[in-house]
Amino acid sequence: MSFLFWYFPLINLVAFSIIGVDKRLTIQQKRRISERNLLLTSLIGGTIGSGLAMLFFRHKTSKMSFLWKFFLIGILQLFIVYFYVIKSK
């Protein structure tokens, strides 16, 4: 429990920061962070941080291919939590 207590806030902070850095790199027209890495941070637990950053920085909110993948990751995580937490009782 202690590991997850620290892991989820940290990975969400990292995910939020990575989206912010990618937005800054976009504005400066420099080499950007790949969508694969952005989605990977969501996949490993940073979905909330990534989602909040997308809204806060207004980044990746109009790219439908990215949003579909992001929402699929979120739905997958909801199923995992449901079956792991709810069904294990």
PDB file of N, CA and C in Angstrom:
ATOM      1  N   MET A   1       0.829  -1.200   0.000  1.00  0.00           N
ATOM      2  CA  MET A   1       0.000   0.000   0.000  1.00  0.00           C
ATOM      3  C   MET A   1       0.871   1.260   0.000  1.00  0.00           C
ATOM      4  N   SER A   2       1.961   1.234   0.719  1.00  0.00           N
ATOM      5  CA  SER A   2       2.828   2.391   0.797  1.00  0.00           C
ATOM      6  C   SER A   2       3.424   2.745  -0.565  1.00  0.00           C
ATOM      7  N   PHE A   3       3.786   1.712  -1.349  1.00  0.00           N
ATOM      8  CA  PHE A   3       4.348   1.947  -2.670  1.00  0.00           C
ATOM      9  C   PHE A   3       3.346   2.673  -3.560  1.00  0.00           C
ATOM     10  N   LEU A   4       2.104   2.208  -3.597  1.00  0.00           N
ATOM     11  CA  LEU A   4       1.077   2.837  -4.429  1.00  0.00           C
ATOM     12  C   LEU A   4       0.733   4.238  -3.943  1.00  0.00           C
ATOM     13  N   PHE A   5       0.831   4.438  -2.637  1.00  0.00           N
ATOM     14  CA  PHE A   5       0.548   5.746  -2.055  1.00  0.00           C
ATOM     15  C   PHE A   5       1.499   6.799  -2.622  1.00  0.00           C
ATOM     16  N   TRP A   6       2.732   6.442  -2.860  1.00  0.00           N
ATOM     17  CA  TRP A   6       3.714   7.365  -3.419  1.00  0.00           C
ATOM     18  C   TRP A   6       3.788   7.288  -4.940  1.00  0.00           C
ATOM     19  N   TYR A   7       3.526   6.115  -5.495  1.00  0.00           N
ATOM     20  CA  TYR A   7       3.675   5.921  -6.933  1.00  0.00           C
ATOM     21  C   TYR A   7       2.677   6.748  -7.741  1.00  0.00           C
ATOM     22  N   PHE A   8       1.399   6.660  -7.413  1.00  0.00           N
ATOM     23  CA  PHE A   8       0.380   7.324  -8.227  1.00  0.00           C
ATOM     24  C   PHE A   8       0.493   8.852  -8.223  1.00  0.00           C
ATOM     25  N   PRO A   9       0.705   9.498  -7.087  1.00  0.00           N
ATOM     26  CA  PRO A   9       0.906  10.953  -7.176  1.00  0.00           C
ATOM     27  C   PRO A   9       2.160  11.325  -7.972  1.00  0.00           C
ATOM     28  N   LEU A  10       3.215  10.540  -7.813  1.00  0.00           N
ATOM     29  CA  LEU A  10       4.456  10.842  -8.523  1.00  0.00           C
ATOM     30  C   LEU A  10       4.302  10.658 -10.033  1.00  0.00           C
ATOM     31  N   ILE A  11       3.709   9.551 -10.467  1.00  0.00           N
ATOM     32  CA  ILE A  11       3.562   9.308 -11.906  1.00  0.00           C
ATOM     33  C   ILE A  11       2.592  10.309 -12.529  1.00  0.00           C
ATOM     34  N   ASN A  12       1.585  10.741 -11.789  1.00  0.00           N
ATOM     35  CA  ASN A  12       0.669  11.749 -12.312  1.00  0.00           C
ATOM     36  C   ASN A  12       1.340  13.117 -12.406  1.00  0.00           C
ATOM     37  N   LEU A  13       2.223  13.423 -11.477  1.00  0.00           N
ATOM     38  CA  LEU A  13       2.993  14.663 -11.555  1.00  0.00           C
ATOM     39  C   LEU A  13       3.936  14.631 -12.754  1.00  0.00           C
ATOM     40  N   VAL A  14       4.564  13.490 -12.974  1.00  0.00           N
ATOM     41  CA  VAL A  14       5.448  13.322 -14.130  1.00  0.00           C
ATOM     42  C   VAL A  14       4.644  13.455 -15.426  1.00  0.00           C
ATOM     43  N   ALA A  15       3.501  12.816 -15.497  1.00  0.00           N
ATOM     44  CA  ALA A  15       2.662  12.880 -16.701  1.00  0.00           C
ATOM     45  C   ALA A  15       2.215  14.310 -16.976  1.00  0.00           C
ATOM     46  N   PHE A  16       1.804  15.017 -15.931  1.00  0.00           N
ATOM     47  CA  PHE A  16       1.396  16.422 -16.072  1.00  0.00           C
ATOM     48  C   PHE A  16       2.554  17.251 -16.604  1.00  0.00           C
ATOM     49  N   SER A  17       3.733  17.032 -16.039  1.00  0.00           N
ATOM     50  CA  SER A  17       4.913  17.797 -16.438  1.00  0.00           C
ATOM     51  C   SER A  17       5.321  17.509 -17.876  1.00  0.00           C
ATOM     52  N   ILE A  18       5.251  16.249 -18.275  1.00  0.00           N
ATOM     53  CA  ILE A  18       5.654  15.880 -19.629  1.00  0.00           C
ATOM     54  C   ILE A  18       4.748  16.536 -20.667  1.00  0.00           C
ATOM     55  N   ILE A  19       3.458  16.587 -20.390  1.00  0.00           N
ATOM     56  CA  ILE A  19       2.539  17.261 -21.320  1.00  0.00           C
ATOM     57  C   ILE A  19       2.885  18.748 -21.393  1.00  0.00           C
ATOM     58  N   GLY A  20       3.187  19.354 -20.248  1.00  0.00           N
ATOM     59  CA  GLY A  20       3.567  20.769 -20.229  1.00  0.00           C
ATOM     60  C   GLY A  20       4.851  21.036 -20.993  1.00  0.00           C
ATOM     61  N   VAL A  21       5.833  20.171 -20.821  1.00  0.00           N
ATOM     62  CA  VAL A  21       7.096  20.318 -21.553  1.00  0.00           C
ATOM     63  C   VAL A  21       6.857  20.153 -23.043  1.00  0.00           C
ATOM     64  N   ASP A  22       6.042  19.186 -23.428  1.00  0.00           N
ATOM     65  CA  ASP A  22       5.752  18.986 -24.846  1.00  0.00           C
ATOM     66  C   ASP A  22       5.053  20.208 -25.434  1.00  0.00           C
ATOM     67  N   LYS A  23       4.175  20.822 -24.696  1.00  0.00           N
ATOM     68  CA  LYS A  23       3.506  22.037 -25.173  1.00  0.00           C
ATOM     69  C   LYS A  23       4.527  23.157 -25.369  1.00  0.00           C
ATOM     70  N   ARG A  24       5.446  23.316 -24.429  1.00  0.00           N
ATOM     71  CA  ARG A  24       6.477  24.342 -24.554  1.00  0.00           C
ATOM     72  C   ARG A  24       7.362  24.085 -25.778  1.00  0.00           C
ATOM     73  N   LEU A  25       7.731  22.824 -25.982  1.00  0.00           N
ATOM     74  CA  LEU A  25       8.543  22.476 -27.144  1.00  0.00           C
ATOM     75  C   LEU A  25       7.791  22.749 -28.448  1.00  0.00           C
ATOM     76  N   THR A  26       6.487  22.545 -28.432  1.00  0.00           N
ATOM     77  CA  THR A  26       5.665  22.834 -29.608  1.00  0.00           C
ATOM     78  C   THR A  26       5.704  24.326 -29.935  1.00  0.00           C
ATOM     79  N   ILE A  27       5.544  25.150 -28.923  1.00  0.00           N
ATOM     80  CA  ILE A  27       5.542  26.599 -29.123  1.00  0.00           C
ATOM     81  C   ILE A  27       6.894  27.071 -29.649  1.00  0.00           C
ATOM     82  N   GLN A  28       7.966  26.477 -29.126  1.00  0.00           N
ATOM     83  CA  GLN A  28       9.319  26.864 -29.539  1.00  0.00           C
ATOM     84  C   GLN A  28       9.746  26.196 -30.843  1.00  0.00           C
ATOM     85  N   GLN A  29       8.896  25.367 -31.404  1.00  0.00           N
ATOM     86  CA  GLN A  29       9.155  24.633 -32.639  1.00  0.00           C
ATOM     87  C   GLN A  29      10.445  23.816 -32.553  1.00  0.00           C
ATOM     88  N   LYS A  30      10.583  23.115 -31.447  1.00  0.00           N
ATOM     89  CA  LYS A  30      11.726  22.230 -31.240  1.00  0.00           C
ATOM     90  C   LYS A  30      11.254  20.781 -31.318  1.00  0.00           C
ATOM     91  N   ARG A  31      12.201  19.874 -31.239  1.00  0.00           N
ATOM     92  CA  ARG A  31      11.873  18.448 -31.275  1.00  0.00           C
ATOM     93  C   ARG A  31      11.016  18.099 -30.063  1.00  0.00           C
ATOM     94  N   ARG A  32       9.923  17.394 -30.331  1.00  0.00           N
ATOM     95  CA  ARG A  32       8.923  17.153 -29.296  1.00  0.00           C
ATOM     96  C   ARG A  32       9.021  15.760 -28.701  1.00  0.00           C
ATOM     97  N   ILE A  33       8.277  15.549 -27.632  1.00  0.00           N
ATOM     98  CA  ILE A  33       8.160  14.248 -26.991  1.00  0.00           C
ATOM     99  C   ILE A  33       7.177  13.427 -27.819  1.00  0.00           C
ATOM    100  N   SER A  34       7.516  12.181 -28.073  1.00  0.00           N
ATOM    101  CA  SER A  34       6.667  11.361 -28.933  1.00  0.00           C
ATOM    102  C   SER A  34       5.326  11.057 -28.260  1.00  0.00           C
ATOM    103  N   GLU A  35       4.321  10.877 -29.100  1.00  0.00           N
ATOM    104  CA  GLU A  35       3.005  10.513 -28.575  1.00  0.00           C
ATOM    105  C   GLU A  35       3.078   9.176 -27.846  1.00  0.00           C
ATOM    106  N   ARG A  36       3.932   8.320 -28.313  1.00  0.00           N
ATOM    107  CA  ARG A  36       4.106   7.017 -27.666  1.00  0.00           C
ATOM    108  C   ARG A  36       4.523   7.194 -26.199  1.00  0.00           C
ATOM    109  N   ASN A  37       5.459   8.093 -25.937  1.00  0.00           N
ATOM    110  CA  ASN A  37       5.887   8.328 -24.563  1.00  0.00           C
ATOM    111  C   ASN A  37       4.814   9.033 -23.743  1.00  0.00           C
ATOM    112  N   LEU A  38       4.082   9.940 -24.374  1.00  0.00           N
ATOM    113  CA  LEU A  38       2.987  10.609 -23.666  1.00  0.00           C
ATOM    114  C   LEU A  38       1.921   9.595 -23.251  1.00  0.00           C
ATOM    115  N   LEU A  39       1.592   8.698 -24.160  1.00  0.00           N
ATOM    116  CA  LEU A  39       0.586   7.677 -23.860  1.00  0.00           C
ATOM    117  C   LEU A  39       1.118   6.639 -22.870  1.00  0.00           C
ATOM    118  N   LEU A  40       2.417   6.368 -22.925  1.00  0.00           N
ATOM    119  CA  LEU A  40       3.013   5.416 -21.990  1.00  0.00           C
ATOM    120  C   LEU A  40       2.884   5.896 -20.550  1.00  0.00           C
ATOM    121  N   THR A  41       3.084   7.189 -20.315  1.00  0.00           N
ATOM    122  CA  THR A  41       2.921   7.700 -18.951  1.00  0.00           C
ATOM    123  C   THR A  41       1.479   7.555 -18.480  1.00  0.00           C
ATOM    124  N   SER A  42       0.537   7.684 -19.395  1.00  0.00           N
ATOM    125  CA  SER A  42      -0.871   7.447 -19.037  1.00  0.00           C
ATOM    126  C   SER A  42      -1.104   5.979 -18.728  1.00  0.00           C
ATOM    127  N   LEU A  43      -0.554   5.131 -19.555  1.00  0.00           N
ATOM    128  CA  LEU A  43      -0.751   3.696 -19.402  1.00  0.00           C
ATOM    129  C   LEU A  43      -0.220   3.176 -18.068  1.00  0.00           C
ATOM    130  N   ILE A  44       0.885   3.711 -17.606  1.00  0.00           N
ATOM    131  CA  ILE A  44       1.474   3.214 -16.350  1.00  0.00           C
ATOM    132  C   ILE A  44       0.929   3.927 -15.115  1.00  0.00           C
ATOM    133  N   GLY A  45      -0.161   4.677 -15.290  1.00  0.00           N
ATOM    134  CA  GLY A  45      -0.834   5.228 -14.122  1.00  0.00           C
ATOM    135  C   GLY A  45      -1.004   6.726 -14.090  1.00  0.00           C
ATOM    136  N   GLY A  46      -0.535   7.425 -15.105  1.00  0.00           N
ATOM    137  CA  GLY A  46      -0.616   8.878 -15.092  1.00  0.00           C
ATOM    138  C   GLY A  46      -1.780   9.453 -15.865  1.00  0.00           C
ATOM    139  N   THR A  47      -2.862   8.725 -15.943  1.00  0.00           N
ATOM    140  CA  THR A  47      -4.014   9.161 -16.732  1.00  0.00           C
ATOM    141  C   THR A  47      -4.623  10.451 -16.191  1.00  0.00           C
ATOM    142  N   ILE A  48      -4.758  10.549 -14.902  1.00  0.00           N
ATOM    143  CA  ILE A  48      -5.363  11.752 -14.311  1.00  0.00           C
ATOM    144  C   ILE A  48      -4.469  12.964 -14.549  1.00  0.00           C
ATOM    145  N   GLY A  49      -3.179  12.809 -14.314  1.00  0.00           N
ATOM    146  CA  GLY A  49      -2.246  13.905 -14.542  1.00  0.00           C
ATOM    147  C   GLY A  49      -2.202  14.328 -16.003  1.00  0.00           C
ATOM    148  N   SER A  50      -2.210  13.348 -16.902  1.00  0.00           N
ATOM    149  CA  SER A  50      -2.199  13.662 -18.335  1.00  0.00           C
ATOM    150  C   SER A  50      -3.475  14.372 -18.747  1.00  0.00           C
ATOM    151  N   GLY A  51      -4.602  13.881 -18.271  1.00  0.00           N
ATOM    152  CA  GLY A  51      -5.882  14.499 -18.618  1.00  0.00           C
ATOM    153  C   GLY A  51      -5.983  15.924 -18.118  1.00  0.00           C
ATOM    154  N   LEU A  52      -5.562  16.151 -16.886  1.00  0.00           N
ATOM    155  CA  LEU A  52      -5.587  17.515 -16.349  1.00  0.00           C
ATOM    156  C   LEU A  52      -4.637  18.429 -17.109  1.00  0.00           C
ATOM    157  N   ALA A  53      -3.467  17.913 -17.467  1.00  0.00           N
ATOM    158  CA  ALA A  53      -2.498  18.716 -18.219  1.00  0.00           C
ATOM    159  C   ALA A  53      -3.019  19.052 -19.608  1.00  0.00           C
ATOM    160  N   MET A  54      -3.694  18.106 -20.244  1.00  0.00           N
ATOM    161  CA  MET A  54      -4.259  18.370 -21.565  1.00  0.00           C
ATOM    162  C   MET A  54      -5.266  19.509 -21.494  1.00  0.00           C
ATOM    163  N   LEU A  55      -6.048  19.548 -20.442  1.00  0.00           N
ATOM    164  CA  LEU A  55      -7.016  20.634 -20.277  1.00  0.00           C
ATOM    165  C   LEU A  55      -6.327  21.939 -19.881  1.00  0.00           C
ATOM    166  N   PHE A  56      -5.374  21.862 -18.969  1.00  0.00           N
ATOM    167  CA  PHE A  56      -4.694  23.050 -18.448  1.00  0.00           C
ATOM    168  C   PHE A  56      -3.852  23.730 -19.532  1.00  0.00           C
ATOM    169  N   PHE A  57      -3.075  22.940 -20.269  1.00  0.00           N
ATOM    170  CA  PHE A  57      -2.196  23.497 -21.293  1.00  0.00           C
ATOM    171  C   PHE A  57      -2.856  23.590 -22.672  1.00  0.00           C
ATOM    172  N   ARG A  58      -4.070  23.071 -22.789  1.00  0.00           N
ATOM    173  CA  ARG A  58      -4.782  23.006 -24.073  1.00  0.00           C
ATOM    174  C   ARG A  58      -3.895  22.361 -25.131  1.00  0.00           C
ATOM    175  N   HIS A  59      -3.428  21.181 -24.789  1.00  0.00           N
ATOM    176  CA  HIS A  59      -2.495  20.468 -25.651  1.00  0.00           C
ATOM    177  C   HIS A  59      -3.042  19.082 -25.963  1.00  0.00           C
ATOM    178  N   LYS A  60      -3.018  18.713 -27.214  1.00  0.00           N
ATOM    179  CA  LYS A  60      -3.480  17.417 -27.707  1.00  0.00           C
ATOM    180  C   LYS A  60      -4.994  17.250 -27.582  1.00  0.00           C
ATOM    181  N   THR A  61      -5.720  18.323 -27.391  1.00  0.00           N
ATOM    182  CA  THR A  61      -7.168  18.206 -27.205  1.00  0.00           C
ATOM    183  C   THR A  61      -7.937  18.156 -28.522  1.00  0.00           C
ATOM    184  N   SER A  62      -7.290  18.489 -29.614  1.00  0.00           N
ATOM    185  CA  SER A  62      -7.994  18.440 -30.900  1.00  0.00           C
ATOM    186  C   SER A  62      -7.479  17.330 -31.807  1.00  0.00           C
ATOM    187  N   LYS A  63      -6.500  16.582 -31.364  1.00  0.00           N
ATOM    188  CA  LYS A  63      -5.963  15.490 -32.167  1.00  0.00           C
ATOM    189  C   LYS A  63      -6.720  14.212 -31.811  1.00  0.00           C
ATOM    190  N   MET A  64      -7.665  13.858 -32.662  1.00  0.00           N
ATOM    191  CA  MET A  64      -8.581  12.757 -32.364  1.00  0.00           C
ATOM    192  C   MET A  64      -7.884  11.401 -32.221  1.00  0.00           C
ATOM    193  N   SER A  65      -6.857  11.146 -33.010  1.00  0.00           N
ATOM    194  CA  SER A  65      -6.180   9.850 -32.896  1.00  0.00           C
ATOM    195  C   SER A  65      -5.534   9.699 -31.523  1.00  0.00           C
ATOM    196  N   PHE A  66      -4.981  10.775 -30.997  1.00  0.00           N
ATOM    197  CA  PHE A  66      -4.398  10.736 -29.660  1.00  0.00           C
ATOM    198  C   PHE A  66      -5.482  10.568 -28.605  1.00  0.00           C
ATOM    199  N   LEU A  67      -6.570  11.305 -28.752  1.00  0.00           N
ATOM    200  CA  LEU A  67      -7.654  11.246 -27.769  1.00  0.00           C
ATOM    201  C   LEU A  67      -8.288   9.861 -27.709  1.00  0.00           C
ATOM    202  N   TRP A  68      -8.464   9.208 -28.854  1.00  0.00           N
ATOM    203  CA  TRP A  68      -9.021   7.849 -28.853  1.00  0.00           C
ATOM    204  C   TRP A  68      -8.127   6.898 -28.064  1.00  0.00           C
ATOM    205  N   LYS A  69      -6.838   6.964 -28.316  1.00  0.00           N
ATOM    206  CA  LYS A  69      -5.903   6.095 -27.595  1.00  0.00           C
ATOM    207  C   LYS A  69      -5.911   6.419 -26.107  1.00  0.00           C
ATOM    208  N   PHE A  70      -5.952   7.713 -25.780  1.00  0.00           N
ATOM    209  CA  PHE A  70      -5.967   8.137 -24.382  1.00  0.00           C
ATOM    210  C   PHE A  70      -7.223   7.619 -23.667  1.00  0.00           C
ATOM    211  N   PHE A  71      -8.375   7.767 -24.295  1.00  0.00           N
ATOM    212  CA  PHE A  71      -9.619   7.304 -23.682  1.00  0.00           C
ATOM    213  C   PHE A  71      -9.678   5.785 -23.584  1.00  0.00           C
ATOM    214  N   LEU A  72      -9.124   5.091 -24.556  1.00  0.00           N
ATOM    215  CA  LEU A  72      -9.063   3.627 -24.466  1.00  0.00           C
ATOM    216  C   LEU A  72      -8.198   3.177 -23.283  1.00  0.00           C
ATOM    217  N   ILE A  73      -7.114   3.876 -23.058  1.00  0.00           N
ATOM    218  CA  ILE A  73      -6.275   3.573 -21.897  1.00  0.00           C
ATOM    219  C   ILE A  73      -7.065   3.812 -20.613  1.00  0.00           C
ATOM    220  N   GLY A  74      -7.796   4.914 -20.558  1.00  0.00           N
ATOM    221  CA  GLY A  74      -8.600   5.222 -19.369  1.00  0.00           C
ATOM    222  C   GLY A  74      -9.675   4.177 -19.118  1.00  0.00           C
ATOM    223  N   ILE A  75     -10.340   3.731 -20.163  1.00  0.00           N
ATOM    224  CA  ILE A  75     -11.368   2.698 -20.017  1.00  0.00           C
ATOM    225  C   ILE A  75     -10.754   1.386 -19.565  1.00  0.00           C
ATOM    226  N   LEU A  76      -9.617   1.031 -20.142  1.00  0.00           N
ATOM    227  CA  LEU A  76      -8.902  -0.174 -19.725  1.00  0.00           C
ATOM    228  C   LEU A  76      -8.544  -0.114 -18.240  1.00  0.00           C
ATOM    229  N   GLN A  77      -8.083   1.026 -17.798  1.00  0.00           N
ATOM    230  CA  GLN A  77      -7.729   1.174 -16.387  1.00  0.00           C
ATOM    231  C   GLN A  77      -8.956   1.078 -15.479  1.00  0.00           C
ATOM    232  N   LEU A  78     -10.078   1.615 -15.934  1.00  0.00           N
ATOM    233  CA  LEU A  78     -11.309   1.488 -15.146  1.00  0.00           C
ATOM    234  C   LEU A  78     -11.732   0.028 -15.003  1.00  0.00           C
ATOM    235  N   PHE A  79     -11.634  -0.744 -16.077  1.00  0.00           N
ATOM    236  CA  PHE A  79     -11.937  -2.175 -16.007  1.00  0.00           C
ATOM    237  C   PHE A  79     -10.994  -2.900 -15.059  1.00  0.00           C
ATOM    238  N   ILE A  80      -9.721  -2.573 -15.118  1.00  0.00           N
ATOM    239  CA  ILE A  80      -8.746  -3.215 -14.231  1.00  0.00           C
ATOM    240  C   ILE A  80      -9.063  -2.904 -12.785  1.00  0.00           C
ATOM    241  N   VAL A  81      -9.337  -1.654 -12.485  1.00  0.00           N
ATOM    242  CA  VAL A  81      -9.672  -1.273 -11.102  1.00  0.00           C
ATOM    243  C   VAL A  81     -10.952  -1.963 -10.666  1.00  0.00           C
ATOM    244  N   TYR A  82     -11.939  -2.008 -11.543  1.00  0.00           N
ATOM    245  CA  TYR A  82     -13.203  -2.646 -11.201  1.00  0.00           C
ATOM    246  C   TYR A  82     -12.996  -4.116 -10.859  1.00  0.00           C
ATOM    247  N   PHE A  83     -12.321  -4.852 -11.726  1.00  0.00           N
ATOM    248  CA  PHE A  83     -12.142  -6.265 -11.498  1.00  0.00           C
ATOM    249  C   PHE A  83     -11.156  -6.566 -10.376  1.00  0.00           C
ATOM    250  N   TYR A  84     -10.185  -5.721 -10.178  1.00  0.00           N
ATOM    251  CA  TYR A  84      -9.192  -5.945  -9.120  1.00  0.00           C
ATOM    252  C   TYR A  84      -9.732  -5.587  -7.746  1.00  0.00           C
ATOM    253  N   VAL A  85     -10.392  -4.435  -7.666  1.00  0.00           N
ATOM    254  CA  VAL A  85     -10.864  -3.942  -6.361  1.00  0.00           C
ATOM    255  C   VAL A  85     -12.260  -4.457  -6.039  1.00  0.00           C
ATOM    256  N   ILE A  86     -13.207  -4.257  -6.923  1.00  0.00           N
ATOM    257  CA  ILE A  86     -14.613  -4.562  -6.635  1.00  0.00           C
ATOM    258  C   ILE A  86     -14.853  -6.076  -6.637  1.00  0.00           C
ATOM    259  N   LYS A  87     -14.375  -6.755  -7.644  1.00  0.00           N
ATOM    260  CA  LYS A  87     -14.640  -8.189  -7.773  1.00  0.00           C
ATOM    261  C   LYS A  87     -13.800  -9.032  -6.823  1.00  0.00           C
ATOM    262  N   SER A  88     -12.750  -8.492  -6.242  1.00  0.00           N
ATOM    263  CA  SER A  88     -11.909  -9.293  -5.352  1.00  0.00           C
ATOM    264  C   SER A  88     -12.477  -9.388  -3.940  1.00  0.00           C
ATOM    265  N   LYS A  89     -13.556  -8.663  -3.663  1.00  0.00           N
ATOM    266  CA  LYS A  89     -14.149  -8.693  -2.318  1.00  0.00           C
ATOM    267  C   LYS A  89     -14.984  -9.923  -2.115  1.00  0.00           C
TER     268      LYS A  89
END
